[in-house]
């Protein structure tokens, strides 16, 4: 395998800014097992959770679940954002767990630098090893090519 541009690792530590949970409208993709887990945490059955918390979005011709968002103080915010942080942080979807080591963001130094303009945690904190980043990016929770 080719040596990645981030062979010396990348720094990231969440600053709890909320910029990845609020602001521009976005899609948080949910796998079936993630939807079940979140429903359980909220004390809802699957259909009730889907009705209240999700919408269907299409990707590569496949219908998938996404979390709803709502108007908020900073534009839009994820329905699970409580104003301080993620209300179900321990069970947040894979897409949220793997931020910012998404395939498309670690694809090039330019993509990483653009993400850093939005996220104050990029470039902060511990150095994450290249092999760890590659492993995370390969299963980042985003459908298709991760865009
Ligand atoms: S699920 Fe939680 S971590 Fe993910 S976008 Fe929503 S509030 Fe943020």
JSON list of N, CA and C in Angstrom, two decimals, residues 111-147:
[
{"chain": "A", "resi": 111, "resn": "UNK", "atom": "N", "xyz": [-7.91, 18.71, 1.45]},
{"chain": "A", "resi": 111, "resn": "UNK", "atom": "CA", "xyz": [-9.20, 18.40, 2.07]},
{"chain": "A", "resi": 111, "resn": "UNK", "atom": "C", "xyz": [-9.09, 18.53, 3.59]},
{"chain": "A", "resi": 112, "resn": "UNK", "atom": "N", "xyz": [-7.97, 18.07, 4.14]},
{"chain": "A", "resi": 112, "resn": "UNK", "atom": "CA", "xyz": [-7.75, 18.15, 5.59]},
{"chain": "A", "resi": 112, "resn": "UNK", "atom": "C", "xyz": [-7.66, 19.62, 6.03]},
{"chain": "A", "resi": 113, "resn": "UNK", "atom": "N", "xyz": [-6.96, 20.42, 5.26]},
{"chain": "A", "resi": 113, "resn": "UNK", "atom": "CA", "xyz": [-6.81, 21.85, 5.60]},
{"chain": "A", "resi": 113, "resn": "UNK", "atom": "C", "xyz": [-8.15, 22.56, 5.53]},
{"chain": "A", "resi": 114, "resn": "UNK", "atom": "N", "xyz": [-8.97, 22.20, 4.56]},
{"chain": "A", "resi": 114, "resn": "UNK", "atom": "CA", "xyz": [-10.31, 22.82, 4.48]},
{"chain": "A", "resi": 114, "resn": "UNK", "atom": "C", "xyz": [-11.16, 22.44, 5.68]},
{"chain": "A", "resi": 115, "resn": "UNK", "atom": "N", "xyz": [-11.09, 21.19, 6.10]},
{"chain": "A", "resi": 115, "resn": "UNK", "atom": "CA", "xyz": [-11.85, 20.77, 7.29]},
{"chain": "A", "resi": 115, "resn": "UNK", "atom": "C", "xyz": [-11.37, 21.53, 8.52]},
{"chain": "A", "resi": 116, "resn": "UNK", "atom": "N", "xyz": [-10.06, 21.79, 8.57]},
{"chain": "A", "resi": 116, "resn": "UNK", "atom": "CA", "xyz": [-9.49, 22.50, 9.73]},
{"chain": "A", "resi": 116, "resn": "UNK", "atom": "C", "xyz": [-9.99, 23.94, 9.83]},
{"chain": "A", "resi": 117, "resn": "UNK", "atom": "N", "xyz": [-10.41, 24.50, 8.71]},
{"chain": "A", "resi": 117, "resn": "UNK", "atom": "CA", "xyz": [-10.96, 25.86, 8.75]},
{"chain": "A", "resi": 117, "resn": "UNK", "atom": "C", "xyz": [-12.27, 25.89, 9.53]},
{"chain": "A", "resi": 118, "resn": "UNK", "atom": "N", "xyz": [-12.97, 24.76, 9.55]},
{"chain": "A", "resi": 118, "resn": "UNK", "atom": "CA", "xyz": [-14.27, 24.67, 10.23]},
{"chain": "A", "resi": 118, "resn": "UNK", "atom": "C", "xyz": [-14.12, 24.13, 11.65]},
{"chain": "A", "resi": 119, "resn": "UNK", "atom": "N", "xyz": [-13.29, 23.14, 11.80]},
{"chain": "A", "resi": 119, "resn": "UNK", "atom": "CA", "xyz": [-13.21, 22.40, 13.08]},
{"chain": "A", "resi": 119, "resn": "UNK", "atom": "C", "xyz": [-11.98, 22.83, 13.87]},
{"chain": "A", "resi": 120, "resn": "UNK", "atom": "N", "xyz": [-12.18, 23.44, 15.05]},
{"chain": "A", "resi": 120, "resn": "UNK", "atom": "CA", "xyz": [-11.04, 23.90, 15.83]},
{"chain": "A", "resi": 120, "resn": "UNK", "atom": "C", "xyz": [-10.25, 22.78, 16.50]},
{"chain": "A", "resi": 121, "resn": "UNK", "atom": "N", "xyz": [-10.77, 21.55, 16.44]},
{"chain": "A", "resi": 121, "resn": "UNK", "atom": "CA", "xyz": [-10.05, 20.43, 17.05]},
{"chain": "A", "resi": 121, "resn": "UNK", "atom": "C", "xyz": [-8.98, 19.85, 16.16]},
{"chain": "A", "resi": 122, "resn": "UNK", "atom": "N", "xyz": [-9.07, 20.14, 14.87]},
{"chain": "A", "resi": 122, "resn": "UNK", "atom": "CA", "xyz": [-8.07, 19.61, 13.94]},
{"chain": "A", "resi": 122, "resn": "UNK", "atom": "C", "xyz": [-6.77, 20.37, 14.13]},
{"chain": "A", "resi": 123, "resn": "UNK", "atom": "N", "xyz": [-5.70, 19.59, 14.33]},
{"chain": "A", "resi": 123, "resn": "UNK", "atom": "CA", "xyz": [-4.39, 20.19, 14.60]},
{"chain": "A", "resi": 123, "resn": "UNK", "atom": "C", "xyz": [-4.11, 20.32, 16.08]},
{"chain": "A", "resi": 124, "resn": "UNK", "atom": "N", "xyz": [-5.09, 19.95, 16.93]},
{"chain": "A", "resi": 124, "resn": "UNK", "atom": "CA", "xyz": [-4.92, 20.04, 18.38]},
{"chain": "A", "resi": 124, "resn": "UNK", "atom": "C", "xyz": [-4.77, 18.62, 18.96]},
{"chain": "A", "resi": 125, "resn": "UNK", "atom": "N", "xyz": [-4.23, 18.58, 20.16]},
{"chain": "A", "resi": 125, "resn": "UNK", "atom": "CA", "xyz": [-4.27, 17.34, 20.92]},
{"chain": "A", "resi": 125, "resn": "UNK", "atom": "C", "xyz": [-3.28, 16.29, 20.47]},
{"chain": "A", "resi": 126, "resn": "UNK", "atom": "N", "xyz": [-3.61, 15.04, 20.76]},
{"chain": "A", "resi": 126, "resn": "UNK", "atom": "CA", "xyz": [-2.65, 13.96, 20.52]},
{"chain": "A", "resi": 126, "resn": "UNK", "atom": "C", "xyz": [-2.46, 13.67, 19.04]},
{"chain": "A", "resi": 127, "resn": "UNK", "atom": "N", "xyz": [-1.30, 13.12, 18.76]},
{"chain": "A", "resi": 127, "resn": "UNK", "atom": "CA", "xyz": [-0.98, 12.70, 17.40]},
{"chain": "A", "resi": 127, "resn": "UNK", "atom": "C", "xyz": [-1.58, 11.31, 17.18]},
{"chain": "A", "resi": 128, "resn": "UNK", "atom": "N", "xyz": [-2.40, 11.18, 16.16]},
{"chain": "A", "resi": 128, "resn": "UNK", "atom": "CA", "xyz": [-2.98, 9.89, 15.83]},
{"chain": "A", "resi": 128, "resn": "UNK", "atom": "C", "xyz": [-2.13, 9.25, 14.73]},
{"chain": "A", "resi": 129, "resn": "UNK", "atom": "N", "xyz": [-1.79, 8.00, 14.96]},
{"chain": "A", "resi": 129, "resn": "UNK", "atom": "CA", "xyz": [-0.88, 7.31, 14.04]},
{"chain": "A", "resi": 129, "resn": "UNK", "atom": "C", "xyz": [-1.53, 7.07, 12.68]},
{"chain": "A", "resi": 130, "resn": "UNK", "atom": "N", "xyz": [-0.70, 7.04, 11.65]},
{"chain": "A", "resi": 130, "resn": "UNK", "atom": "CA", "xyz": [-1.21, 6.88, 10.28]},
{"chain": "A", "resi": 130, "resn": "UNK", "atom": "C", "xyz": [-2.02, 5.60, 10.13]},
{"chain": "A", "resi": 131, "resn": "UNK", "atom": "N", "xyz": [-1.54, 4.50, 10.71]},
{"chain": "A", "resi": 131, "resn": "UNK", "atom": "CA", "xyz": [-2.29, 3.24, 10.53]},
{"chain": "A", "resi": 131, "resn": "UNK", "atom": "C", "xyz": [-3.63, 3.29, 11.22]},
{"chain": "A", "resi": 132, "resn": "UNK", "atom": "N", "xyz": [-3.72, 4.03, 12.33]},
{"chain": "A", "resi": 132, "resn": "UNK", "atom": "CA", "xyz": [-5.01, 4.19, 13.02]},
{"chain": "A", "resi": 132, "resn": "UNK", "atom": "C", "xyz": [-5.96, 5.01, 12.15]},
{"chain": "A", "resi": 133, "resn": "UNK", "atom": "N", "xyz": [-5.44, 6.09, 11.59]},
{"chain": "A", "resi": 133, "resn": "UNK", "atom": "CA", "xyz": [-6.26, 6.95, 10.73]},
{"chain": "A", "resi": 133, "resn": "UNK", "atom": "C", "xyz": [-6.78, 6.17, 9.52]},
{"chain": "A", "resi": 134, "resn": "UNK", "atom": "N", "xyz": [-5.92, 5.40, 8.92]},
{"chain": "A", "resi": 134, "resn": "UNK", "atom": "CA", "xyz": [-6.32, 4.62, 7.74]},
{"chain": "A", "resi": 134, "resn": "UNK", "atom": "C", "xyz": [-7.41, 3.62, 8.10]},
{"chain": "A", "resi": 135, "resn": "UNK", "atom": "N", "xyz": [-7.28, 2.99, 9.24]},
{"chain": "A", "resi": 135, "resn": "UNK", "atom": "CA", "xyz": [-8.28, 2.01, 9.68]},
{"chain": "A", "resi": 135, "resn": "UNK", "atom": "C", "xyz": [-9.61, 2.69, 9.95]},
{"chain": "A", "resi": 136, "resn": "UNK", "atom": "N", "xyz": [-9.57, 3.82, 10.62]},
{"chain": "A", "resi": 136, "resn": "UNK", "atom": "CA", "xyz": [-10.82, 4.55, 10.91]},
{"chain": "A", "resi": 136, "resn": "UNK", "atom": "C", "xyz": [-11.48, 5.01, 9.61]},
{"chain": "A", "resi": 137, "resn": "UNK", "atom": "N", "xyz": [-10.69, 5.57, 8.72]},
{"chain": "A", "resi": 137, "resn": "UNK", "atom": "CA", "xyz": [-11.24, 6.12, 7.47]},
{"chain": "A", "resi": 137, "resn": "UNK", "atom": "C", "xyz": [-11.88, 5.04, 6.61]},
{"chain": "A", "resi": 138, "resn": "UNK", "atom": "N", "xyz": [-11.35, 3.82, 6.70]},
{"chain": "A", "resi": 138, "resn": "UNK", "atom": "CA", "xyz": [-11.89, 2.73, 5.88]},
{"chain": "A", "resi": 138, "resn": "UNK", "atom": "C", "xyz": [-13.30, 2.33, 6.30]},
{"chain": "A", "resi": 139, "resn": "UNK", "atom": "N", "xyz": [-13.69, 2.71, 7.52]},
{"chain": "A", "resi": 139, "resn": "UNK", "atom": "CA", "xyz": [-15.02, 2.36, 8.02]},
{"chain": "A", "resi": 139, "resn": "UNK", "atom": "C", "xyz": [-15.58, 3.58, 8.75]},
{"chain": "A", "resi": 140, "resn": "UNK", "atom": "N", "xyz": [-15.75, 4.66, 7.96]},
{"chain": "A", "resi": 140, "resn": "UNK", "atom": "CA", "xyz": [-16.09, 5.95, 8.58]},
{"chain": "A", "resi": 140, "resn": "UNK", "atom": "C", "xyz": [-17.58, 6.18, 8.79]},
{"chain": "A", "resi": 141, "resn": "UNK", "atom": "N", "xyz": [-18.39, 5.21, 8.36]},
{"chain": "A", "resi": 141, "resn": "UNK", "atom": "CA", "xyz": [-19.83, 5.36, 8.57]},
{"chain": "A", "resi": 141, "resn": "UNK", "atom": "C", "xyz": [-20.55, 6.13, 7.49]},
{"chain": "A", "resi": 142, "resn": "UNK", "atom": "N", "xyz": [-19.79, 6.59, 6.51]},
{"chain": "A", "resi": 142, "resn": "UNK", "atom": "CA", "xyz": [-20.39, 7.33, 5.41]},
{"chain": "A", "resi": 142, "resn": "UNK", "atom": "C", "xyz": [-20.61, 6.39, 4.24]},
{"chain": "A", "resi": 143, "resn": "UNK", "atom": "N", "xyz": [-21.75, 6.47, 3.58]},
{"chain": "A", "resi": 143, "resn": "UNK", "atom": "CA", "xyz": [-22.02, 5.54, 2.49]},
{"chain": "A", "resi": 143, "resn": "UNK", "atom": "C", "xyz": [-21.22, 5.87, 1.24]},
{"chain": "A", "resi": 144, "resn": "UNK", "atom": "N", "xyz": [-21.11, 4.90, 0.39]},
{"chain": "A", "resi": 144, "resn": "UNK", "atom": "CA", "xyz": [-20.44, 5.11, -0.90]},
{"chain": "A", "resi": 144, "resn": "UNK", "atom": "C", "xyz": [-19.00, 5.53, -0.71]},
{"chain": "A", "resi": 145, "resn": "UNK", "atom": "N", "xyz": [-18.63, 6.58, -1.42]},
{"chain": "A", "resi": 145, "resn": "UNK", "atom": "CA", "xyz": [-17.25, 7.06, -1.33]},
{"chain": "A", "resi": 145, "resn": "UNK", "atom": "C", "xyz": [-17.07, 8.04, -0.19]},
{"chain": "A", "resi": 146, "resn": "UNK", "atom": "N", "xyz": [-18.09, 8.15, 0.63]},
{"chain": "A", "resi": 146, "resn": "UNK", "atom": "CA", "xyz": [-17.96, 8.99, 1.81]},
{"chain": "A", "resi": 146, "resn": "UNK", "atom": "C", "xyz": [-18.11, 10.46, 1.53]},
{"chain": "A", "resi": 147, "resn": "UNK", "atom": "N", "xyz": [-18.91, 10.80, 0.54]},
{"chain": "A", "resi": 147, "resn": "UNK", "atom": "CA", "xyz": [-19.12, 12.21, 0.26]},
{"chain": "A", "resi": 147, "resn": "UNK", "atom": "C", "xyz": [-20.55, 12.60, 0.58]}
]
